[in-house]
mmCIF file of C-alpha atoms and ligand atoms in Angstrom:
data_model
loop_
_atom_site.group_PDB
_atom_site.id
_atom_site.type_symbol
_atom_site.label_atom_id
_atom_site.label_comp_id
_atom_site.label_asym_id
_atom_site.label_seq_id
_atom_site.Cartn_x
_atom_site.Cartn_y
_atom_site.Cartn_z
ATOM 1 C CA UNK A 177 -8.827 17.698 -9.792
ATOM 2 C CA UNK A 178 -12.229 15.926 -9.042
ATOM 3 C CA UNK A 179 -12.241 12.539 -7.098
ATOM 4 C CA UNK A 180 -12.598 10.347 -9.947
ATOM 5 C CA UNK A 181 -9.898 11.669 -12.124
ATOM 6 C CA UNK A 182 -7.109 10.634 -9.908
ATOM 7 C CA UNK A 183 -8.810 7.363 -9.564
ATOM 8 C CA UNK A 184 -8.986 7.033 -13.626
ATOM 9 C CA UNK A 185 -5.371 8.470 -13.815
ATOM 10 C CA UNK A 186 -3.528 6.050 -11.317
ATOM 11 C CA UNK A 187 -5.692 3.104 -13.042
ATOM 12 C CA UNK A 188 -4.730 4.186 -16.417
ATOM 13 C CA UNK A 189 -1.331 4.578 -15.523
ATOM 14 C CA UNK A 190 -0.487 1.210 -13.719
ATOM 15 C CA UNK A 191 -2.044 -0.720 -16.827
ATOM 16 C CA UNK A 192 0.453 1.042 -18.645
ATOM 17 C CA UNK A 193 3.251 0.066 -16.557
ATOM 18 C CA UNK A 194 1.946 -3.062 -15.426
ATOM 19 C CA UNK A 195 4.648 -5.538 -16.524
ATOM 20 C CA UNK A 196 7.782 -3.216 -16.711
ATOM 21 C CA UNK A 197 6.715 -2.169 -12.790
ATOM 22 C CA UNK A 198 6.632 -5.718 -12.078
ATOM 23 C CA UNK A 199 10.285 -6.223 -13.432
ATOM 24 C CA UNK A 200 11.145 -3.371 -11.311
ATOM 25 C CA UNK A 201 9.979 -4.664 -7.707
ATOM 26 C CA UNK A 202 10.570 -8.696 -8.810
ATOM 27 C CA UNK A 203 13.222 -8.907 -6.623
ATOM 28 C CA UNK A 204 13.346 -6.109 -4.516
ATOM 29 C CA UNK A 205 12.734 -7.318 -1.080
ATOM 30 C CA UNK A 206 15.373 -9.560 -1.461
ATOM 31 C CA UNK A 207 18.188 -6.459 -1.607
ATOM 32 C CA UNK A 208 16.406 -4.908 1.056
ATOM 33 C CA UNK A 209 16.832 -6.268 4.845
ATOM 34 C CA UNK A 210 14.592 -3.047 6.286
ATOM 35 C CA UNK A 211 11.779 -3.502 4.426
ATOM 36 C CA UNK A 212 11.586 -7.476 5.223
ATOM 37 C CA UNK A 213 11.750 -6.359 8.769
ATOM 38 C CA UNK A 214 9.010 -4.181 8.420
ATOM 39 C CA UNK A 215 6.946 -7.037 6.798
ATOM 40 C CA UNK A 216 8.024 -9.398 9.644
ATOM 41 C CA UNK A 217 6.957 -7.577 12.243
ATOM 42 C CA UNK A 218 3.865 -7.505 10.314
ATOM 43 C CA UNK A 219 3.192 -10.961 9.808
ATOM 44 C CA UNK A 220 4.135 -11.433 14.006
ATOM 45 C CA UNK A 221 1.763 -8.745 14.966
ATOM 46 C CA UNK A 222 -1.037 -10.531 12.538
ATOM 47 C CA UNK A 223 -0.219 -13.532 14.536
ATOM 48 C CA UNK A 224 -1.094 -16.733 12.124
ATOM 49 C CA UNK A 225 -5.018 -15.421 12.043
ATOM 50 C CA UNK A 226 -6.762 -14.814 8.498
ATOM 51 C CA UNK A 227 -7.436 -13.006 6.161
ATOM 52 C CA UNK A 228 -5.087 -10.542 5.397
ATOM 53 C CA UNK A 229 -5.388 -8.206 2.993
ATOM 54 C CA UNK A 230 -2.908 -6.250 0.661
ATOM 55 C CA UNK A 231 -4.388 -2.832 -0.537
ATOM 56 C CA UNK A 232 -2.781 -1.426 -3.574
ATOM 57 C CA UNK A 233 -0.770 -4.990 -3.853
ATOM 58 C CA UNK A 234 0.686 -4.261 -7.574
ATOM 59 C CA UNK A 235 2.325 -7.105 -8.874
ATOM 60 C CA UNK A 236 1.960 -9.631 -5.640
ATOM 61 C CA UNK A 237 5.285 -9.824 -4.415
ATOM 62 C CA UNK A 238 4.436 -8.286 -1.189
ATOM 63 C CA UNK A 239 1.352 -10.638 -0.857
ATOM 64 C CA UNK A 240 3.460 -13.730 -1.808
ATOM 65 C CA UNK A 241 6.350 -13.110 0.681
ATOM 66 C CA UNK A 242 3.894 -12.587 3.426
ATOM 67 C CA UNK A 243 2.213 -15.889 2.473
ATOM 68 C CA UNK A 244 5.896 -16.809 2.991
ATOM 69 C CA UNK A 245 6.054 -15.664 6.316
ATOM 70 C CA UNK A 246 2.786 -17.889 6.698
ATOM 71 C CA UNK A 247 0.288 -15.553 6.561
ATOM 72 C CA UNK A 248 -3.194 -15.501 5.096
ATOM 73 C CA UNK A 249 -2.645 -13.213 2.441
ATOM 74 C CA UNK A 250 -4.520 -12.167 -0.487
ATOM 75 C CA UNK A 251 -4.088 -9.135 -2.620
ATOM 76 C CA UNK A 252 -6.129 -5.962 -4.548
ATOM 77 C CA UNK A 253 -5.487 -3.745 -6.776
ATOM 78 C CA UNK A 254 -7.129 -0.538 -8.396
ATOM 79 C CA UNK A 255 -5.444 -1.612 -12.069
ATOM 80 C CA UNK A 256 -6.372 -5.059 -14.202
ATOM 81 C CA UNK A 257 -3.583 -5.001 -15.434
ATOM 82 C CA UNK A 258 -1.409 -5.347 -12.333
ATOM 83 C CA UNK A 259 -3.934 -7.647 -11.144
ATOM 84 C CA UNK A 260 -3.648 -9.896 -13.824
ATOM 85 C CA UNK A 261 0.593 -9.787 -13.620
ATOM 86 C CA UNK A 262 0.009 -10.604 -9.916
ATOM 87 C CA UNK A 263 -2.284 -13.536 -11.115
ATOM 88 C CA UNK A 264 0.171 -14.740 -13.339
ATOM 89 C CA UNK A 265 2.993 -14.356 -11.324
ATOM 90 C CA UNK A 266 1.807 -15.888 -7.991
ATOM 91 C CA UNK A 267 -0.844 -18.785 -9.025
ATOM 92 C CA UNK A 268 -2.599 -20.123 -6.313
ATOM 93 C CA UNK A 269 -2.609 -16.504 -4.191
ATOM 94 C CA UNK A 270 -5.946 -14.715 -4.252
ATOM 95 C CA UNK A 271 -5.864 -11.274 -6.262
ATOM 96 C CA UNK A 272 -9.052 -9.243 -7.174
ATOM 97 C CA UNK A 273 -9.611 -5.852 -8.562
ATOM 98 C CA UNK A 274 -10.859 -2.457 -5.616
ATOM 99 C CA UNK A 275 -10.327 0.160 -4.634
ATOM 100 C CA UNK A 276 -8.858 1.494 -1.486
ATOM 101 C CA UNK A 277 -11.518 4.337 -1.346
ATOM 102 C CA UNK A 278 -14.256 2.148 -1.557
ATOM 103 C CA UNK A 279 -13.128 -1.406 -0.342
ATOM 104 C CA UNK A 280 -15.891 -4.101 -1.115
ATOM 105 C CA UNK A 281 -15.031 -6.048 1.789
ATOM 106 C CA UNK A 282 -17.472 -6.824 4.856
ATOM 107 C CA UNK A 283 -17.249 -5.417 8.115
ATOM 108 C CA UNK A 284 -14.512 -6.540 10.461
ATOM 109 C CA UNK A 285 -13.523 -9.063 8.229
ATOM 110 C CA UNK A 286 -10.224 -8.968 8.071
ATOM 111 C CA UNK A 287 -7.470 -9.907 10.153
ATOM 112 C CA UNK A 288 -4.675 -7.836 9.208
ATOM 113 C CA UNK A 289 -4.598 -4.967 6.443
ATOM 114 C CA UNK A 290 -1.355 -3.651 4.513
ATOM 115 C CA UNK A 291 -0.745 -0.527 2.204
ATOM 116 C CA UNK A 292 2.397 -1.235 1.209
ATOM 117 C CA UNK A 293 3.604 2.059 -0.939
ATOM 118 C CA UNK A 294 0.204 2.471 -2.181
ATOM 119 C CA UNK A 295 -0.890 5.176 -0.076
ATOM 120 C CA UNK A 296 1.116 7.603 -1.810
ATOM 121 C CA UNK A 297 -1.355 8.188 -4.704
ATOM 122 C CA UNK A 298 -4.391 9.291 -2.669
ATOM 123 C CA UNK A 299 -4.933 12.995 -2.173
ATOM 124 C CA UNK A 300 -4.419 14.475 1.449
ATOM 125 C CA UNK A 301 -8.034 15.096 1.356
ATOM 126 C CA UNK A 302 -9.392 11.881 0.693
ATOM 127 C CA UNK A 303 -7.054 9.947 3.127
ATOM 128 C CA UNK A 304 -8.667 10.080 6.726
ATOM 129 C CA UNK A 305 -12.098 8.476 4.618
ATOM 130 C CA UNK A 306 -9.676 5.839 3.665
ATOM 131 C CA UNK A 307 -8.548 5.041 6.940
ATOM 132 C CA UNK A 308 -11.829 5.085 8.003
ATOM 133 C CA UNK A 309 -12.445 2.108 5.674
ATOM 134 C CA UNK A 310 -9.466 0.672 6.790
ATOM 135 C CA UNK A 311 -10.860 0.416 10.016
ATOM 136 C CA UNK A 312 -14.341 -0.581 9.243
ATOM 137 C CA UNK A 313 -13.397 -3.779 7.671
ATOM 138 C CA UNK A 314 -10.383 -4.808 10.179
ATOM 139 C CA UNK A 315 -11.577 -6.702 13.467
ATOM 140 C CA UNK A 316 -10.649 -5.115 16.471
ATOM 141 C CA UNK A 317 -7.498 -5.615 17.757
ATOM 142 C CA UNK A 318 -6.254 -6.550 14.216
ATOM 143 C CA UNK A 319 -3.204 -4.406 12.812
ATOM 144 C CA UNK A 320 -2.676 -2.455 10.345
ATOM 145 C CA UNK A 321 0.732 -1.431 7.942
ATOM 146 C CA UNK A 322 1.082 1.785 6.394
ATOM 147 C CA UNK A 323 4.054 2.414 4.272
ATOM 148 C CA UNK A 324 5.268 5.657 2.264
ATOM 149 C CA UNK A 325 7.521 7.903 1.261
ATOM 150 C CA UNK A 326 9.101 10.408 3.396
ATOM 151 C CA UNK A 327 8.512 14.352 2.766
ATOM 152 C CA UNK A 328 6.369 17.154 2.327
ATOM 153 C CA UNK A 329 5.929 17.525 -0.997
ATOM 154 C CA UNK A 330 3.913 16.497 -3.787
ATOM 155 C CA UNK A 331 4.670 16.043 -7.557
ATOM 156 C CA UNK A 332 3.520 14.807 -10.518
ATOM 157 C CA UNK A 333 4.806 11.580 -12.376
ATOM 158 C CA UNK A 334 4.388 11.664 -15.800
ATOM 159 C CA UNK A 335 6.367 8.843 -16.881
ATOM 160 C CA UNK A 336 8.047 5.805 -15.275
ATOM 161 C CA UNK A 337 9.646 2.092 -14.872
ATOM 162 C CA UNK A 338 11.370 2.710 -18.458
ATOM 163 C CA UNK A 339 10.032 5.760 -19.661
ATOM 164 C CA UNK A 340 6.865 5.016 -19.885
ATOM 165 C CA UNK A 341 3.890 7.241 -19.732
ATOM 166 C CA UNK A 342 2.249 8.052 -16.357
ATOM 167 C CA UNK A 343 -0.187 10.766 -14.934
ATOM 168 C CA UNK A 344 0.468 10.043 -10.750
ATOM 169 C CA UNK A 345 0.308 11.966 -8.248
ATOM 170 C CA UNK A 346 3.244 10.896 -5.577
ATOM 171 C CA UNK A 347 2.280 12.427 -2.462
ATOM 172 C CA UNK A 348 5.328 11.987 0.440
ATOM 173 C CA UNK A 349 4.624 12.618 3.682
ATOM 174 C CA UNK A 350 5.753 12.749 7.457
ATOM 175 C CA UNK A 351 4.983 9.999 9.827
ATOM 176 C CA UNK A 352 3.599 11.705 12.261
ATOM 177 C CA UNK A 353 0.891 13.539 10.023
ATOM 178 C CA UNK A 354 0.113 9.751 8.963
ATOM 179 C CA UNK A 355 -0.318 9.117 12.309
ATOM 180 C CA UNK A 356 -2.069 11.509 13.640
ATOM 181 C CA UNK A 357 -4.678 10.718 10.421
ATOM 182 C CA UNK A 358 -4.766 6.407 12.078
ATOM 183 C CA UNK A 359 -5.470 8.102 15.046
ATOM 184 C CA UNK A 360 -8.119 10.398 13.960
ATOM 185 C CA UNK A 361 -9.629 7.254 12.470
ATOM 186 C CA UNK A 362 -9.571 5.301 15.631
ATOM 187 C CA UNK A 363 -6.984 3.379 15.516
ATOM 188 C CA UNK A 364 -4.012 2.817 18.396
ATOM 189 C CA UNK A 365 -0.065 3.981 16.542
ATOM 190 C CA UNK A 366 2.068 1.851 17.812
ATOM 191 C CA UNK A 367 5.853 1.605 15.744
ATOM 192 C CA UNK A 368 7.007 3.560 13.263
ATOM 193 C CA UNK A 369 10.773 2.160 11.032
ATOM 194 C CA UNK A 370 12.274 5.193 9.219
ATOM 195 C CA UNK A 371 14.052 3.948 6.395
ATOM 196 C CA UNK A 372 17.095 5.115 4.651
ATOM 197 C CA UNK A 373 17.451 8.337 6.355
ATOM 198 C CA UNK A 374 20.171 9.220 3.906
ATOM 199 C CA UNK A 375 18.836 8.824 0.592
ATOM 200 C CA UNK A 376 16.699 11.455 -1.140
ATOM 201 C CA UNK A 377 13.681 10.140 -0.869
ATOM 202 C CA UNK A 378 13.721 8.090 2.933
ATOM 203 C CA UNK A 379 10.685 5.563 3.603
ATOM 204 C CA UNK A 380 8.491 4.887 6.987
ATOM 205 C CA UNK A 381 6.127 2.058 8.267
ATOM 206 C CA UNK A 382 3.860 2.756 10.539
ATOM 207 C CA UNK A 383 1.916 0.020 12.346
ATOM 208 C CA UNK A 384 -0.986 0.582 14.565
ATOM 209 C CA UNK A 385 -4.159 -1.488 15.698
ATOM 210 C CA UNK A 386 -7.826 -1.414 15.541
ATOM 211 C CA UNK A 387 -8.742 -1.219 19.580
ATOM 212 C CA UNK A 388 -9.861 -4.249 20.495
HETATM 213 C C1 SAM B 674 3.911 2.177 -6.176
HETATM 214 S S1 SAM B 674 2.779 0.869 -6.491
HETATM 215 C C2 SAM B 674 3.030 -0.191 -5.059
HETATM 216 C C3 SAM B 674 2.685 -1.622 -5.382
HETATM 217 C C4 SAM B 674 3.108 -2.608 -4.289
HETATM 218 N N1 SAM B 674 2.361 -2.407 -3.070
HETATM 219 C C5 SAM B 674 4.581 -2.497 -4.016
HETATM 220 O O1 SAM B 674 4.969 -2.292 -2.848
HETATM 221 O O2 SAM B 674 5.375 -2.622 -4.964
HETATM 222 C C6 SAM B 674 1.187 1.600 -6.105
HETATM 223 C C7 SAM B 674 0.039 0.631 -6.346
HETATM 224 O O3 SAM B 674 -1.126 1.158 -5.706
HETATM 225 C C8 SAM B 674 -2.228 0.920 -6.537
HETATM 226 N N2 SAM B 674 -3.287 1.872 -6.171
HETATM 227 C C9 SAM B 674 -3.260 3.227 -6.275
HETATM 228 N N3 SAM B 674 -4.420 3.762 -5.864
HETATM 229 C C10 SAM B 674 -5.201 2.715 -5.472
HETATM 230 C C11 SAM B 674 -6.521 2.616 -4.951
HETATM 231 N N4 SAM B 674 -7.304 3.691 -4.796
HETATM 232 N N5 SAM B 674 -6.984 1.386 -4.622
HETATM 233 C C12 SAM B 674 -6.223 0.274 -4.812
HETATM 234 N N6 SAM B 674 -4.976 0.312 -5.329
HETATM 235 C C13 SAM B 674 -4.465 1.509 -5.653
HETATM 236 C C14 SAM B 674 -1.670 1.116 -7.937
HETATM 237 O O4 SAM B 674 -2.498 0.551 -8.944
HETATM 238 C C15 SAM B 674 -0.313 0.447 -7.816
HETATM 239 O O5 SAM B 674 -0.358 -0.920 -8.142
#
């Protein structure tokens, strides 16, 4: 699988589940006390300074609770489609089109960076460049959220959020391979919530810094 069809498979397949995806999550931080937790600690460790930026943001709820929470949030998104939901849904909040593997964002400017879930569609292979952009546009000493699925293996989704049709790969991982990759990157691990430890699928954050 070459670089660019994973891209042009994960874009395809969020357009396509765009609005039944954002039905899905509406409402999902409010049944779930861990992950607001996770995001809370976020928006402490960000600290009130802007901007903050929410890679792989979906629909916007993320990006509009955080606002919530007071900070300077703005989201992106490698589908259109989900970019235009998250328009449409959160008027007012800042949501563009990019791309994690190639973020058009200057150096150091950001204050704070989140990949809430998002993570999980990049190959193994292409993440430590990622973090490395990760790192190259947050200012030192600014944090940084990383938040996945718990596991070793990888599958295929080929349909989802109502049936619909999907070519993703779901890539789950262990925390400390994630954090060995932030560290290998540059950055300082500092926390890491394991969530649901008894479900089939468990979750982690990791948070860790840009030195500053
Ligand atoms: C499982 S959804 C998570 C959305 C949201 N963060 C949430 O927590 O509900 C994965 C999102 O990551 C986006 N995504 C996947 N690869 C990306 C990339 N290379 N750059 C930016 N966004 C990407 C997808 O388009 C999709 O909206």
């Amino acid at each position: 699988m070459g670089a660019d069809d994973w891209l042009a498979d994960t874009r395809t397949s969020y357009d396509t589940v765009a609005e039944s995806y954002a039905g899905f999550v509406r409402d999902a931080l409010t049944r779930m006390p861990d992950l607001r937790a996770g995001l809370a600690l976020f928006a402490d460790l960000v600290g009130g300074d802007g901007p903050v930026v929410d890679v792989g943001c979906g629909p916007g709820h993320v990006t509009a609770h955080l606002r919530g929470l007071g900070v300077d949030a703005f989201g992106i998104d490698l589908s259109p489609a989900m970019i235009d939901v998250a328009r449409r849904e959160h008027p007012g909040i800042r949501f563009e089109v990019g791309d994690m593997t190639d973020l058009d964002l200057p150096d150091a400017s950001a204050a704070g960076l989140l990949a809430f879930w998002s993570l999980i569609h990049v190959p193994d292979g292409e993440v430590p460049a990622v973090f490395d952009g990760f790192r190259r546009v947050l200012r030192p000493g600014a944090p940084v959220l990383v938040g996945f699925h718990v596991g070793d293996v990888s599958r295929l989704k080929t349909q989802g959020y109502g049936g619909h049709p999907m070519r993703v790969h779901v890539h789950r991982r262990r925390p400390d391979r994630v954090a060995d990759w932030l560290r290998d990157a540059g950055f300082t691990v500092q926390t890491q919530l394991l969530l649901d430890l008894d479900q089939e699928v468990p979750g982690a954050i990791v948070f860790a810094r840009r030195p500053a």
